[in-house]
Every structure is written in C-alpha cells, then in structure tokens.
Coordinates of C-alpha atoms in Angstrom, one line a residue:
X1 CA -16.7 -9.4 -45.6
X2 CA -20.2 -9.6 -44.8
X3 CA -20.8 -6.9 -41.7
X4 CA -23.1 -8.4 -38.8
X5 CA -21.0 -11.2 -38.8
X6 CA -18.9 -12.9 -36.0
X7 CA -16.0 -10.6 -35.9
X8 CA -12.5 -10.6 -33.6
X9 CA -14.2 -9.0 -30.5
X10 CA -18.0 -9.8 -32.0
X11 CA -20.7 -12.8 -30.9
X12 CA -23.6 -13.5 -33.0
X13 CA -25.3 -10.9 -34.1
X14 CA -22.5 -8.3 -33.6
X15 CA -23.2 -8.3 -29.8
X16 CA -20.6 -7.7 -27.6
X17 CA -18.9 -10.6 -26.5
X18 CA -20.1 -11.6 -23.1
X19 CA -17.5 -14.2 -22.0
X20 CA -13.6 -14.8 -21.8
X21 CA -11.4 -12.6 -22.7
X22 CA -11.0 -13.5 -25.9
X23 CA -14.5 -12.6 -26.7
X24 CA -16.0 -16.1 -27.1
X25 CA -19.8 -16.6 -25.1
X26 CA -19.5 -18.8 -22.0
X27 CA -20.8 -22.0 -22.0
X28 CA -24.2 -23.2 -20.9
X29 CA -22.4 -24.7 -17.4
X30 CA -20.5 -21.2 -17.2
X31 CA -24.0 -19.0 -17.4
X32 CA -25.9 -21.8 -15.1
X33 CA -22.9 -21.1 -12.4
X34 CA -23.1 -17.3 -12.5
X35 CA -27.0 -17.3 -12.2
X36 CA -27.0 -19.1 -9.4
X37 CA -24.0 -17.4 -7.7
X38 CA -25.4 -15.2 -4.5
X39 CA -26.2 -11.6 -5.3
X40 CA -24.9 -8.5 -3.8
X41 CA -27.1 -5.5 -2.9
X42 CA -27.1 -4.1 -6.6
X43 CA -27.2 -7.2 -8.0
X44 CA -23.4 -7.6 -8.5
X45 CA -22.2 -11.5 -7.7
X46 CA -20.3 -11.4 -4.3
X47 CA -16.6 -12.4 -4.2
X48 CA -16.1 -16.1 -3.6
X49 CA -15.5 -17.0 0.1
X50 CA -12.2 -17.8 0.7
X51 CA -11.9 -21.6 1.6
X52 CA -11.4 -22.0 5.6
X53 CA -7.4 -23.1 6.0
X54 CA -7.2 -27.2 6.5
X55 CA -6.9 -28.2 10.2
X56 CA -3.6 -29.4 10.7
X57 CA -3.4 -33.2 11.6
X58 CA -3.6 -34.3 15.7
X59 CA -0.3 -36.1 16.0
X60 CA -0.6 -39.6 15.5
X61 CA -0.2 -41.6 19.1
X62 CA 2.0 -44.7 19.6
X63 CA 1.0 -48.3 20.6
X64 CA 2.4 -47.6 24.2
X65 CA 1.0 -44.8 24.6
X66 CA -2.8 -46.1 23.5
X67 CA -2.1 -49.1 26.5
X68 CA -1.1 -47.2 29.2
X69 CA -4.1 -44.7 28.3
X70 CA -6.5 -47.7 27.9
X71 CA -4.9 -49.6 31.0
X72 CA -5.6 -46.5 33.1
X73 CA -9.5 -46.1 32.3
X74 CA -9.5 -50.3 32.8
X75 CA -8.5 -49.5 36.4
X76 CA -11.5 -47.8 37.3
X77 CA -13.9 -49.3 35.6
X78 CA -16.2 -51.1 32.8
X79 CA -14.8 -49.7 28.9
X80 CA -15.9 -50.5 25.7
X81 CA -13.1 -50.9 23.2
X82 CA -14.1 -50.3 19.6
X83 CA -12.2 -52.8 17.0
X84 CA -10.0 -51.3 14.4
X85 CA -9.8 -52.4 11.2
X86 CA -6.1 -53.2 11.8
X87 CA -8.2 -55.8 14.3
X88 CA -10.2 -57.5 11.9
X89 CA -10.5 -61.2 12.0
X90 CA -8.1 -61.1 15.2
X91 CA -8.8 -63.9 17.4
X92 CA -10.7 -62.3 20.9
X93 CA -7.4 -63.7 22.9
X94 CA -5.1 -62.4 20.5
X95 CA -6.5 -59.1 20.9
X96 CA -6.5 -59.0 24.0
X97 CA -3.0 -59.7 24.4
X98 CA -1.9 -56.8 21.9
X99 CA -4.1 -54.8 23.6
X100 CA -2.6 -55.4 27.1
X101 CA 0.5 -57.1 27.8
X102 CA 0.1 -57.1 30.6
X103 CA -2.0 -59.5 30.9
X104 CA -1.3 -63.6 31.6
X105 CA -3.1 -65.8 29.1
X106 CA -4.3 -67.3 32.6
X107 CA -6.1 -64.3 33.2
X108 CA -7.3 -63.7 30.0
X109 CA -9.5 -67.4 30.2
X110 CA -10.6 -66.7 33.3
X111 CA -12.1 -63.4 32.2
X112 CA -13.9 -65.3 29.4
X113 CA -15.1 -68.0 30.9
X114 CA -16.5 -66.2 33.8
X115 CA -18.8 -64.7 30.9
X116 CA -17.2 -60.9 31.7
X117 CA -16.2 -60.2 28.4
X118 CA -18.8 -59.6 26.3
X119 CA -19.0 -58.9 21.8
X120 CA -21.5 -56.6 21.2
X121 CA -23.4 -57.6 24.2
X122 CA -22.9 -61.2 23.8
X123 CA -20.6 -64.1 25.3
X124 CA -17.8 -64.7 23.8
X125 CA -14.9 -67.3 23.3
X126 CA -11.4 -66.9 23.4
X127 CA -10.8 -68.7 20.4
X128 CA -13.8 -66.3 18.3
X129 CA -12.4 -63.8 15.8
X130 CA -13.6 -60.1 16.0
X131 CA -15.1 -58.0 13.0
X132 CA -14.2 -54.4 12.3
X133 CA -16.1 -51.8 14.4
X134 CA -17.8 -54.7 17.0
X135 CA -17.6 -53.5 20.6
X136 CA -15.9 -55.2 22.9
X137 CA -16.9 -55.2 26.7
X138 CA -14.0 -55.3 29.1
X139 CA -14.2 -55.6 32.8
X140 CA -12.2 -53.6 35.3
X141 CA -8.9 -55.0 35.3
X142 CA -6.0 -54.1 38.1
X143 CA -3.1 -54.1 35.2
X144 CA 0.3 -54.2 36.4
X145 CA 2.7 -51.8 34.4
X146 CA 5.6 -53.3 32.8
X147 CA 9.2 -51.7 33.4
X148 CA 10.8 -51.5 30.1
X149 CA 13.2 -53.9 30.3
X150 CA 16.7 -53.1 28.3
X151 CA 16.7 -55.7 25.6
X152 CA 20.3 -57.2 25.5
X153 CA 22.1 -57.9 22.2
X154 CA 23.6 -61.0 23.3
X155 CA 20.8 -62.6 25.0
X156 CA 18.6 -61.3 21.3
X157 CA 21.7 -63.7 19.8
X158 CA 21.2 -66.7 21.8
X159 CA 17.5 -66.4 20.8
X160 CA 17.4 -66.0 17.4
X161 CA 20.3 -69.0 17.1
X162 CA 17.9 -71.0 19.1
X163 CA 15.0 -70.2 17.0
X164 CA 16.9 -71.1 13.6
X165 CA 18.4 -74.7 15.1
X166 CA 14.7 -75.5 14.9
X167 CA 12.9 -73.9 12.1
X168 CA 12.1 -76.4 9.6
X169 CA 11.1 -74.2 7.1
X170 CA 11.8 -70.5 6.5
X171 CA 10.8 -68.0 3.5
X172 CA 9.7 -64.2 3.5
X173 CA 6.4 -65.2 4.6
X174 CA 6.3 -67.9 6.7
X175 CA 8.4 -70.0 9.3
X176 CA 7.8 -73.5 10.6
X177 CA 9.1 -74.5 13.9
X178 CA 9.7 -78.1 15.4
X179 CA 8.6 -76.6 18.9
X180 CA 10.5 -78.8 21.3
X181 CA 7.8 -80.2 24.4
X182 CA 7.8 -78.6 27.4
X183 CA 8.1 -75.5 25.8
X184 CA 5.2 -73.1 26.2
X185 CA 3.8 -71.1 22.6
X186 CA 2.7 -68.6 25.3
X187 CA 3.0 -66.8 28.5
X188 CA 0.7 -67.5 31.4
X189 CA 1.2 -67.7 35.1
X190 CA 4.4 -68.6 36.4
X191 CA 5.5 -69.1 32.6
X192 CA 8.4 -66.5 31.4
X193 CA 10.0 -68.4 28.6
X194 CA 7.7 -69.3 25.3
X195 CA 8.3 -69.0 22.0
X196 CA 5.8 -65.8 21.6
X197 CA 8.5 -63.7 24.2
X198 CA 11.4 -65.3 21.6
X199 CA 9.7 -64.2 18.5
X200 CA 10.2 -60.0 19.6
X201 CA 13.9 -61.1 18.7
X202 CA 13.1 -61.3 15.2
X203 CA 11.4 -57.8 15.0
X204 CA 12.3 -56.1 11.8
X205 CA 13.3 -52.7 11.3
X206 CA 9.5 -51.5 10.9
X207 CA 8.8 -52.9 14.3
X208 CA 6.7 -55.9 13.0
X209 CA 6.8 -58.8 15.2
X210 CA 6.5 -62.4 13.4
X211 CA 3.1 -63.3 14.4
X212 CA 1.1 -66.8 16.0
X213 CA -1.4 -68.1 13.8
X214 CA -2.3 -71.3 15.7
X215 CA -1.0 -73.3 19.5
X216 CA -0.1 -76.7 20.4
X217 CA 0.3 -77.6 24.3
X218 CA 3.2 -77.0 26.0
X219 CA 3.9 -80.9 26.3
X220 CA 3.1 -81.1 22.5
X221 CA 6.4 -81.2 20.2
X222 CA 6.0 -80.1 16.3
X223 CA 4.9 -78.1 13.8
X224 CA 4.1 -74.7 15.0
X225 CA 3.2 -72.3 11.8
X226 CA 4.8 -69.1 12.5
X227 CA 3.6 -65.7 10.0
X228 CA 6.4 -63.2 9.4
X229 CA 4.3 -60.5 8.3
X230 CA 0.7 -58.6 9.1
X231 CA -0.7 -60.3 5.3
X232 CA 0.6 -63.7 5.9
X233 CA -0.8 -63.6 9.5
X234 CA -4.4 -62.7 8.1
X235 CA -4.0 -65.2 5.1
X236 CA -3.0 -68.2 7.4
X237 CA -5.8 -67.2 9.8
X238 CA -8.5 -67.4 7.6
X239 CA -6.7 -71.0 6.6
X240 CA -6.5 -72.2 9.8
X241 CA -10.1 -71.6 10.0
X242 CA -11.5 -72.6 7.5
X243 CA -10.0 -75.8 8.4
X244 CA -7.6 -75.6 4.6
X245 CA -4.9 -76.9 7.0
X246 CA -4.3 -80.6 7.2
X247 CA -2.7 -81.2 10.1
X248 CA -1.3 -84.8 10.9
X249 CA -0.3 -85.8 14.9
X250 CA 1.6 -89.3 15.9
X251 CA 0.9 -90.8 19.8
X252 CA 1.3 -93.6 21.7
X253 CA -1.9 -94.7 23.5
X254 CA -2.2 -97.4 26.1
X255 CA -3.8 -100.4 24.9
X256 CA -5.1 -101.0 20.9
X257 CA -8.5 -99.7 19.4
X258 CA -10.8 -102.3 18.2
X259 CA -11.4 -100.5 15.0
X260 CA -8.3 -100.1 12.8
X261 CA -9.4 -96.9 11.5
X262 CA -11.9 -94.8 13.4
X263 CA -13.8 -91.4 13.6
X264 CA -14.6 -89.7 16.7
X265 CA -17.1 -87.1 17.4
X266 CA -18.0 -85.5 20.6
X267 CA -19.0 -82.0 21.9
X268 CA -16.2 -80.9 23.9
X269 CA -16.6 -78.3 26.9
X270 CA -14.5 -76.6 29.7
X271 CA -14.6 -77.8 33.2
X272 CA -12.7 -77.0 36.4
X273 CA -10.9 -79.8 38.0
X274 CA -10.7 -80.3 41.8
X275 CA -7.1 -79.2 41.2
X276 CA -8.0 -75.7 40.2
X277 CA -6.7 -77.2 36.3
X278 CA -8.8 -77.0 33.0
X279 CA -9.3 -80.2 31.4
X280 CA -11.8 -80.3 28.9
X281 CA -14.4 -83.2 29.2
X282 CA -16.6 -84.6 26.9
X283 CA -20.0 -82.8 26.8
X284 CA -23.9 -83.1 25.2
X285 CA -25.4 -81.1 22.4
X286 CA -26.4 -77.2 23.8
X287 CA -24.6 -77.7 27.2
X288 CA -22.8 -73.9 28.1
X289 CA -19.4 -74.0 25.9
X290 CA -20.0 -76.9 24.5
X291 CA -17.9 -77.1 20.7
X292 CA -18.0 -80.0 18.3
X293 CA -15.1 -81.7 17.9
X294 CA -14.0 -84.3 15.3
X295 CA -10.9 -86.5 15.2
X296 CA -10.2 -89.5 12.5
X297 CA -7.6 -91.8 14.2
X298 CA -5.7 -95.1 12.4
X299 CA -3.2 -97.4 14.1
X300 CA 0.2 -98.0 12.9
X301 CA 1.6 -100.0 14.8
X302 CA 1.1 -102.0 18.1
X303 CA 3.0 -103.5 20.6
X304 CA 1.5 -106.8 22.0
X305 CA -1.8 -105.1 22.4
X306 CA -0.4 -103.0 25.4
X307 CA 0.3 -100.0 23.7
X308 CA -0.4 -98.3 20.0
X309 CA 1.1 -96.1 17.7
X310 CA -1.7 -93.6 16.5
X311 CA -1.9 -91.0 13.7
X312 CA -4.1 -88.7 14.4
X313 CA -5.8 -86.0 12.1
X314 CA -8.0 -83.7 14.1
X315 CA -10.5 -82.1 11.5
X316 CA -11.7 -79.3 14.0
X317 CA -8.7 -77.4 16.6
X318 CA -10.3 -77.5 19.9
X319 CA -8.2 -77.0 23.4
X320 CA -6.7 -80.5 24.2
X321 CA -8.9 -82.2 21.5
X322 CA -6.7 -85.2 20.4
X323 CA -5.6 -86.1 24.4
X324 CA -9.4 -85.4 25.5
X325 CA -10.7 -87.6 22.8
X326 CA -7.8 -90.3 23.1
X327 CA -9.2 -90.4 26.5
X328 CA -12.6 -90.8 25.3
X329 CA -12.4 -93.9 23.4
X330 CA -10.9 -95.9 26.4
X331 CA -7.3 -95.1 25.0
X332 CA -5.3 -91.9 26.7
X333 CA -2.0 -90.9 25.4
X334 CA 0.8 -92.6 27.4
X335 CA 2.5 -89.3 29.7
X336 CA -0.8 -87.3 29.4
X337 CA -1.0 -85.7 33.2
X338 CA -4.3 -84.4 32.6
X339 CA -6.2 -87.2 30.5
X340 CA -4.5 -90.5 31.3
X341 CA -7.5 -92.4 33.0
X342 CA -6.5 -95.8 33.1
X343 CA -6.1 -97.0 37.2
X344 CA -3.5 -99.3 38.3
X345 CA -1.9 -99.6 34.7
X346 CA 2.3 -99.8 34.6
X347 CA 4.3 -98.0 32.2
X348 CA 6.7 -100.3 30.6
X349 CA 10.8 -100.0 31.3
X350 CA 12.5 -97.4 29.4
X351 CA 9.5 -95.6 28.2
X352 CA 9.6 -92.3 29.8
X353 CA 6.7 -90.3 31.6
X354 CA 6.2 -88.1 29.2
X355 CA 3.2 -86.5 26.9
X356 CA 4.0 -88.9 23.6
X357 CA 2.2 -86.6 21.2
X358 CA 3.9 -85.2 18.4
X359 CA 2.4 -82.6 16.1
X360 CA 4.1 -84.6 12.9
X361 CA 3.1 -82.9 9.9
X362 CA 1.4 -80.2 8.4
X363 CA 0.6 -79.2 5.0
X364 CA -1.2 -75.7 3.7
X365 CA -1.5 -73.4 0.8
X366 CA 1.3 -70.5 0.7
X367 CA -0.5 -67.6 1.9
X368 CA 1.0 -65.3 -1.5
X369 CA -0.3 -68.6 -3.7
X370 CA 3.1 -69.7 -4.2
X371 CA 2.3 -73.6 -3.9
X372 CA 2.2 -75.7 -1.1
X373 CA 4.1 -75.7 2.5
X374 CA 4.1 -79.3 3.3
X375 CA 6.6 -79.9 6.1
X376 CA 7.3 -82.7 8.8
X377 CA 8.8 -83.0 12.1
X378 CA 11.0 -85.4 13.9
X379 CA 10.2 -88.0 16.5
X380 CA 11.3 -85.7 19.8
X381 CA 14.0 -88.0 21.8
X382 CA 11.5 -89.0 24.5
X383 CA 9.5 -90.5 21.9
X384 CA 12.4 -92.0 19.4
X385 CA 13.3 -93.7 22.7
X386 CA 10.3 -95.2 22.9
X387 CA 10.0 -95.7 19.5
X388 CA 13.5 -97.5 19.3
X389 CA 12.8 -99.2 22.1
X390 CA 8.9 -100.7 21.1
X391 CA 10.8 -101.6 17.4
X392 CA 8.7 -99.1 15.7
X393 CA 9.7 -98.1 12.2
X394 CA 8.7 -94.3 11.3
X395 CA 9.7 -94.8 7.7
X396 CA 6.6 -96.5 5.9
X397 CA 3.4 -94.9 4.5
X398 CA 1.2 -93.2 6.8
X399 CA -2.5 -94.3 6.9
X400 CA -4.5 -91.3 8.1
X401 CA -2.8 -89.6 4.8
X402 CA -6.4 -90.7 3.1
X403 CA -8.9 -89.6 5.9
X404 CA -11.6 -87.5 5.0
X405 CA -11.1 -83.8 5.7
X406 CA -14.5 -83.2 7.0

C-alpha cells in the first residue's frame, strides 16, 4: 500500500484529520460555521450560549372574563376594540352582542344610528360585516351586569321540544325553523322570549351555541336559517350576502297591482316616527343611510280586486323591505301596524288583524357542498284562515319561481 495515502486516522496528504471523530475533514458549511464563531482571548471559539428557558404561556382568559373586563373600561369611557380573527366577517350587530350581552338590540341601533360607533374612524351600519384587525370605536356605555341565572333542566326540555315541533329541516350543519309570528329572532326592550335566548338550549358539549345567520320580523312567520356550527355560520354568511340565497315570501295586500308581474326599486332609509318607532321610508339617491333595495313581486291570486295574494322575492335583505315597499306601490300588506297606509279602508269578516306575511320558501347551497337545502313553510293559521276563507288554493305553481335574481 502506497504510503502518503488516505489512511484510517489520515486526510489527504497524510495530514492529520481535522474533523469528526472518525477522522474525516468537515465539510465546507462545518469550517464556514467555526470561522465565523466568536473568538475567545487566545483565539479559542467560546462555548455556545445556552438558549434562554421558553416563557411559560399567560393563562388563557375565558369569554366572561374578557366582558366583564371590557364592560368595566366601557363604563368610564371611549375604547377601541380590536377585531379578532375569530370576528371576521361578523356582522357589526352581531358583534356587538357577543361582545356584551348585556346589551338590548334596541340599544345597539340607537348607538349606530346616532353615528357613535365608528369602523376605523368611519360610520357604520348594523347590518356591515367587520374585517380582522379593523378598530372598532365604542362609546361609553352604562352596562348592566347580568346575574348568572341557574339554567333549569326542565325548562332546557320544554325548549328544545319546542324548537324541534318546528324545525323543518335538521342535519349536522344546519337547521331550518318555521318561526311561528309574533315571535321575536331577538331580544330587545321589553322582549325576554326569542328564539336567539332558546337556541343556548341546544349548546353542545364544547360550549358552541347554534348560531343566527339572517332575521325576519317578529310578525313574520317562516323560514329562519339556523347554523349549528362556527363553519356553517361563516359559510351561510357569506351566502346570505352574496345574495346565493333565494328566498321566496307569500302576502296578502289590500287592493290588486296593475302590473301582473312587477319590479320595484327604491333607496330605503331609517326614519323616526312621531311614535318614537322605526319605520323605514322610501328615500333618494345619497340621502344619510339610504340602501338600495330591490323586490320583484307577481300576483297569484285576487279576490274581487279588494285584496291580492302576492309572492314576493326580495333580491336585496333590507329592514322591513317587502312591507316598506308593499306600501310603496299603493298596496300595504293587510295587518302591517307600521306600513298599512290606506285611510278609511275595512278589513273584511273573518280575516284577522294580523301581519299576513309569510317567509314561504328558501333555497341555498349546503354550506359543506353537499347539494341543495330547499325547504318550505306552512301557511301560519291566521293566514290559512284567510286563505280558506278568500278560496285560495296554495297548491299550484308559483310564479315568482322564474324572477330574475338580480
């Protein structure tokens, strides 16, 4: 064996090997580390730095505890609240409301509408979603804290029978309700019983509540879309908005449209009644709050021109859109006590005073992509009276089924 050559404890050359032990020379990356390794007095490499022991974790706080916390800073003054991503795409209202309970939806309008809550230094509307990490502007609010009530199994029973005698369709995603009227969706003044309060009876193990993802008046009866889970809340939220929802409404109106089938467009806007009541009233172009709104209407059926049976399909959701827009065209739902504008007019025998407006159908993609949730209500028995009584057959085909979507 040739000597000078790479031997057992030899590098090239018969040097010394400088590297592992096993004698083989370190690699270009090993040599490029060391050189640039601080230097000792000598010139020895100092001993690695021992790596600083990780911080141990701040204990996470709970939802209660981050309410009473923010409701006590709210007391004394103006905060800015900072939206999570957990927040994203939550409607301003909705926010509020998980925010602080305590809170009446009442009070939460008036807030906004005064202009005193404010989205990164602008106006905003109730109904406008937020974006993770915008800054929200709260007013000083005197919040009431609410004693923890002991939730009683029985009553818990009683609500969750209730709820299923009117679900009209129910998987792991998603529940449909036939909301009966005169029911509120939510709390406000003077309101304790709604379906949002009945919902906490269906919380699961994990403490999820099933979730609103849009309203109908408390005089409407119909399809409320319910989401049973933080994804299918999100998913139908984004539906809702961008309008993927077809949503179909039945109403009897005083008197008979001219045109059979109709589209009406108006700008819609908030304004205080002499009663102290929001109505919304028909507004121009750039007018403070104003909001298109657009509505394509066809009759059914009439009844000696006095009164109509109307499907409605409301293309945009604005507050009280179908009733104000009803109104509008010289036709106001019959039982409407905020919209029926028709002086000296007589409602006939056996129809009773009551909002005839049924949230009848509605039909929308499965938020996991399994299909399509198409699901109708029943005639409520105020308006199956009426409708027995008028001769009105609910069976046939319903015209507004072809109206444009747009």
């Amino acid at each position: 064996m040739k000597s000078g050559g790479k031997g057992a404890g030899g590098g090239r050359g018969g040097r010394p090997g400088a590297g592992s032990a096993k004698g083989k020379r370190p690699s270009h990356d090993a040599r490029r580390r060391a050189a640039a390794r601080p230097k000792a007095v000598g010139g020895e490499p100092m001993a690695r730095a021992s790596r600083p022991a990780a911080k141990p974790e701040a204990p996470k706080r709970t939802r209660a505890e981050v309410k009473a916390e923010t409701a006590q800073v709210l007391s004394t003054g103006v905060q800015q609240l900072v939206v999570t991503p957990d927040e994203n795409e939550m409607r301003i209202d909705r926010f509020l409301e998980t925010r602080f309970p305590q809170l009446s939806f009442s009070h939460i309008q008036r807030i906004v509408r005064k202009g005193e809550l404010r989205v990164d230094g602008k106006r905003a509307d109730s109904k406008d979603r937020l974006s993770e990490g915008q800054t929200v502007r709260i007013p000083p609010l005197k919040l009431e804290q609410q004693a923890e009530r002991p939730r009683s199994a029985k009553a818990d029973a009683d609500t969750i029978g209730f709820l299923h005698s009117i679900t009209l369709y129910e998987d792991d995603d998603v529940m449909v309700l036939n909301k009966p009227a005169g029911l509120a969706v939510q709390g406000g003044s003077g309101t304790t019983r709604h379906v949002d309060g009945m919902l906490a009876a269906l919380t699961d193990k994990d403490g999820q509540k099933p979730r609103l993802v849009h309203r109908l008046d408390k005089d409407t009866a119909g399809c409320l879309v319910i989401a049973k889970s933080r994804f299918a809340a999100a998913t139908l939220a984004k539906t809702f908005r961008s309008r993927s929802a077809r949503k179909v409404y039945w109403a009897l109106v005083a008197g008979v449209p001219r045109v059979k089938q109709g589209r009406i467009s108006t700008y819609l806007a908030r304004e205080e009644a002499y009663d102290g009541d929001q109505r919304m009233a028909v507004a121009k172009h750039g007018e403070d709050g104003a909001m298109h709104a657009v509505t394509y209407y066809a009759i059914v059926e009439t009844a000696a021109q006095k009164l109509g049976w109307l499907s409605l399909k409301p293309v945009t959701g604005r507050t009280h859109q179908l009733r104000a827009h009803a109104a509008h065209i010289g036709h106001p739902i019959v039982g409407d006590p905020k919209y029926f504008n028709i002086q000296n007019w007589e409602l006939p025998g056996g129809i009773q005073n009551k909002l005839h407006l049924l949230a009848r159908r509605i039909v929308l993609p499965h938020p996991r992509g399994k299909g399509t949730i198409d699901v109708s209500a029943p005639l409520p028995p105020h308006m199956r009276q009426s409708w027995n009584l008028l001769g009105f057959d609910d069976a046939p085909y319903d015209p507004i089924v072809e109206a444009p979507d747009e």
